[in-house]
Every structure is written in C-alpha cells, then in structure tokens.
C-alpha cells in the first residue's frame, strides 16, 4: 500500500463506488488528533456541479503551467478541513488543563499537523483500493473564498486543501517532478546514538 502512494495529475472520469469511498473516509476515525479532540472535518464531493465550481476556482494555474485538466477530471474531491476550536474545547477539559488551571500553550498548531496526518491516511486508503490521489491547497484569498462557498464548510472549519481521487489516466501530459532526484537519506535523517 505505502509504495503505491503517489500524487497524480491525470484521472479517468470513471466513477468511484460509494462503498469504496466510505472505506476510505472511515480513516477519519484512525487519524491522530491531539488529546483525541476529533477536530477533523471532511466533505466528499462527487456532484459534477460542485466539482466544476472547485475546478473553476483552482485549476487555471495548473493549466497555465502545462498540466492537462486534472481537478475537473477527478471524479471525487475530498475537502479536508479542521475545526481548531475542537482542540481548544478538549484542552479546556479538567484532565487536560495545566497545573495552574489554564489551557495548554500550543507551540505548534496541532490541528494543521493532524490534518496532514489525516491526508496521508486518506491517500494510503485510496492506494489500497487501487485509486490514485492528488492534492491542492489554495493560497489566494479569492480562491479560498470560492472553494469554501462551493464546499460548504461552516465558518469555524479551516480548509487544509482538497484531495482529488480516482483511477489514474495513463499518459497524462504535463510537467513532472519525477525527473527530480530524491535527496540522499543522510541529508534527511540524522541519528542520535
């Protein structure tokens, strides 16, 4: 499963069975969430009109970079979101308070960290089902607003990004990062022995 995970930018338009999608999104229960705060939120999007609106908001920069349409072609979009307040609510509970009775100071916004862990679990579950995935995360305020309107997240849920998934199209044209060499393991991993 792990070796099968990779990002793709080309999909066949074949639909994905709903039972398969249910098995994939069940990973939301397996994903870490600090203090078991359960702040993850997902929206599974198969409706063509909503996928079209998402593609209209986000696909053009990829087309400008030489990719074939892929956001609009993916038969499934999964919006990955996180509700930060779920973490604060959990860490205001008596068993999580600091000795002085205050909430933990968050040195890292674990809600975003956990969102990335959920994304990886979704990708691995999709690979296990024979599907391929891609991901895009908006950075432009207008794009974020358009995506949020299309997806329908409540105001208190932050959008991490959108996972595209489906069956990979063979020979999808476009730029590739596969020609880039992996850094040596020694540059990425240090050992404290």
XYZ file of C-alpha atoms in Angstrom:
193
model
C 0.000 0.000 0.000
C 2.662 2.546 1.004
C 4.735 2.071 -2.153
C 1.604 2.582 -4.237
C 1.008 6.077 -2.875
C 1.959 8.913 -5.167
C 0.467 12.140 -6.417
C -1.052 12.163 -9.891
C -2.336 14.920 -12.139
C -4.423 12.879 -14.564
C -7.597 10.874 -13.985
C -10.029 8.785 -15.933
C -13.558 10.013 -15.410
C -14.831 6.588 -14.222
C -16.943 6.966 -11.094
C -15.735 5.527 -7.792
C -18.094 3.182 -5.974
C -19.651 4.743 -2.864
C -18.716 1.723 -0.720
C -15.073 2.286 -1.675
C -15.349 5.965 -0.732
C -16.893 5.033 2.623
C -13.970 2.712 3.376
C -11.521 5.496 2.510
C -13.159 8.249 4.567
C -13.501 5.937 7.568
C -9.820 6.791 8.066
C -11.033 9.961 9.775
C -11.553 7.712 12.814
C -7.966 6.411 12.608
C -6.283 9.798 12.220
C -4.452 11.321 15.161
C -5.981 14.317 16.858
C -4.234 15.919 19.818
C -5.912 14.807 23.041
C -8.491 12.936 20.940
C -10.083 16.286 20.158
C -11.544 14.965 16.878
C -11.351 18.264 15.023
C -11.157 16.719 11.541
C -13.897 17.523 9.053
C -14.341 16.050 5.558
C -16.712 16.764 2.700
C -16.848 14.081 -0.007
C -17.760 15.701 -3.305
C -18.972 13.689 -6.272
C -21.614 16.119 -7.545
C -20.488 17.328 -11.012
C -21.656 20.911 -10.466
C -19.712 21.265 -7.204
C -16.579 19.662 -8.701
C -16.894 22.090 -11.637
C -17.047 25.067 -9.243
C -13.980 23.779 -7.399
C -12.092 23.369 -10.679
C -13.126 26.863 -11.794
C -11.655 28.249 -8.578
C -8.371 26.294 -8.615
C -7.395 24.636 -11.888
C -6.215 27.529 -14.061
C -2.713 27.893 -12.550
C -2.074 24.207 -13.302
C -3.301 24.631 -16.884
C -1.035 27.678 -17.237
C 1.889 25.512 -16.031
C 1.265 22.965 -18.797
C -0.807 20.348 -16.993
C -3.801 18.777 -18.626
C -7.066 19.340 -16.740
C -6.964 17.149 -13.658
C -9.004 18.827 -10.946
C -12.002 18.954 -13.264
C -11.405 15.371 -14.387
C -11.101 13.758 -10.956
C -14.407 12.030 -10.209
C -14.059 12.635 -6.459
C -12.880 15.572 -4.392
C -12.485 15.282 -0.649
C -12.263 18.610 1.128
C -10.017 18.228 4.164
C -10.786 20.623 6.949
C -10.126 21.120 10.611
C -12.047 22.761 13.400
C -9.443 24.434 15.626
C -11.966 25.129 18.364
C -12.385 21.357 18.889
C -8.789 21.308 20.122
C -9.306 24.244 22.462
C -12.544 22.752 23.801
C -10.767 19.478 24.549
C -7.795 21.153 26.208
C -10.099 23.181 28.468
C -11.342 19.925 29.984
C -10.144 19.193 33.544
C -7.915 16.268 32.526
C -6.017 18.455 30.030
C -5.574 21.681 31.966
C -2.137 22.796 33.064
C -1.307 22.716 36.803
C -2.320 26.384 37.076
C -5.747 25.642 35.546
C -5.057 27.168 32.135
C -5.210 25.659 28.667
C -2.033 24.276 27.162
C 0.026 26.750 25.180
C 0.188 25.362 21.656
C 3.810 25.618 20.424
C 2.643 24.144 17.112
C -0.915 24.384 15.733
C -1.546 20.640 16.048
C -4.890 20.925 14.259
C -2.980 21.575 10.996
C -0.365 18.942 11.821
C -3.109 16.357 12.429
C -4.835 17.420 9.222
C -1.710 16.450 7.275
C -1.635 13.077 9.034
C -5.267 12.508 8.027
C -4.411 13.423 4.441
C -1.707 10.742 4.369
C -4.095 8.136 5.773
C -6.668 9.025 3.103
C -4.014 8.690 0.393
C -2.917 5.285 1.697
C -6.504 4.058 1.978
C -7.147 5.192 -1.611
C -3.991 3.416 -2.819
C -5.157 0.287 -1.003
C -8.369 0.493 -3.049
C -6.441 0.848 -6.323
C -7.066 4.575 -6.640
C -4.693 7.450 -7.197
C -4.735 10.822 -5.482
C -3.602 14.382 -5.940
C -3.809 17.364 -3.633
C -4.078 21.094 -3.923
C -4.231 23.722 -1.244
C -5.335 27.253 -2.038
C -3.314 30.277 -1.002
C -5.166 33.114 -2.710
C -7.931 34.690 -0.554
C -10.366 34.834 -3.502
C -9.699 31.175 -4.328
C -10.173 30.205 -0.676
C -13.495 32.070 -0.556
C -14.693 30.422 -3.793
C -13.693 26.977 -2.545
C -15.320 27.489 0.829
C -18.537 28.600 -0.895
C -18.503 25.527 -3.165
C -17.626 23.080 -0.384
C -19.923 24.468 2.288
C -17.675 24.231 5.330
C -19.036 26.137 8.339
C -17.179 29.320 9.270
C -15.371 27.589 12.147
C -13.754 24.944 9.907
C -10.456 25.786 8.218
C -9.765 24.378 4.764
C -6.490 22.436 4.608
C -6.972 21.631 0.953
C -8.674 19.270 -1.455
C -7.704 15.665 -2.148
C -8.586 14.545 -5.658
C -9.019 10.868 -6.262
C -9.946 8.432 -8.957
C -8.415 5.991 -11.401
C -5.191 7.281 -12.915
C -5.208 8.177 -16.593
C -2.257 6.714 -18.426
C -0.040 9.081 -20.337
C -1.479 12.275 -18.890
C 0.627 15.077 -20.396
C 2.167 17.769 -18.266
C 5.225 18.670 -16.255
C 6.614 16.017 -13.978
C 8.619 16.167 -10.809
C 9.609 12.525 -11.272
C 12.810 13.600 -13.019
C 13.912 15.260 -9.803
C 16.212 13.043 -7.778
C 15.480 12.151 -4.195
C 17.859 13.715 -1.694
C 20.239 11.253 -0.053
C 18.834 9.744 3.122
C 21.773 11.207 5.069
C 20.514 14.720 4.261
C 17.028 13.923 5.542
C 17.702 11.725 8.569
C 20.120 12.161 11.455
C 20.832 9.566 14.105
C 21.469 10.350 17.755
C 23.233 7.239 19.030
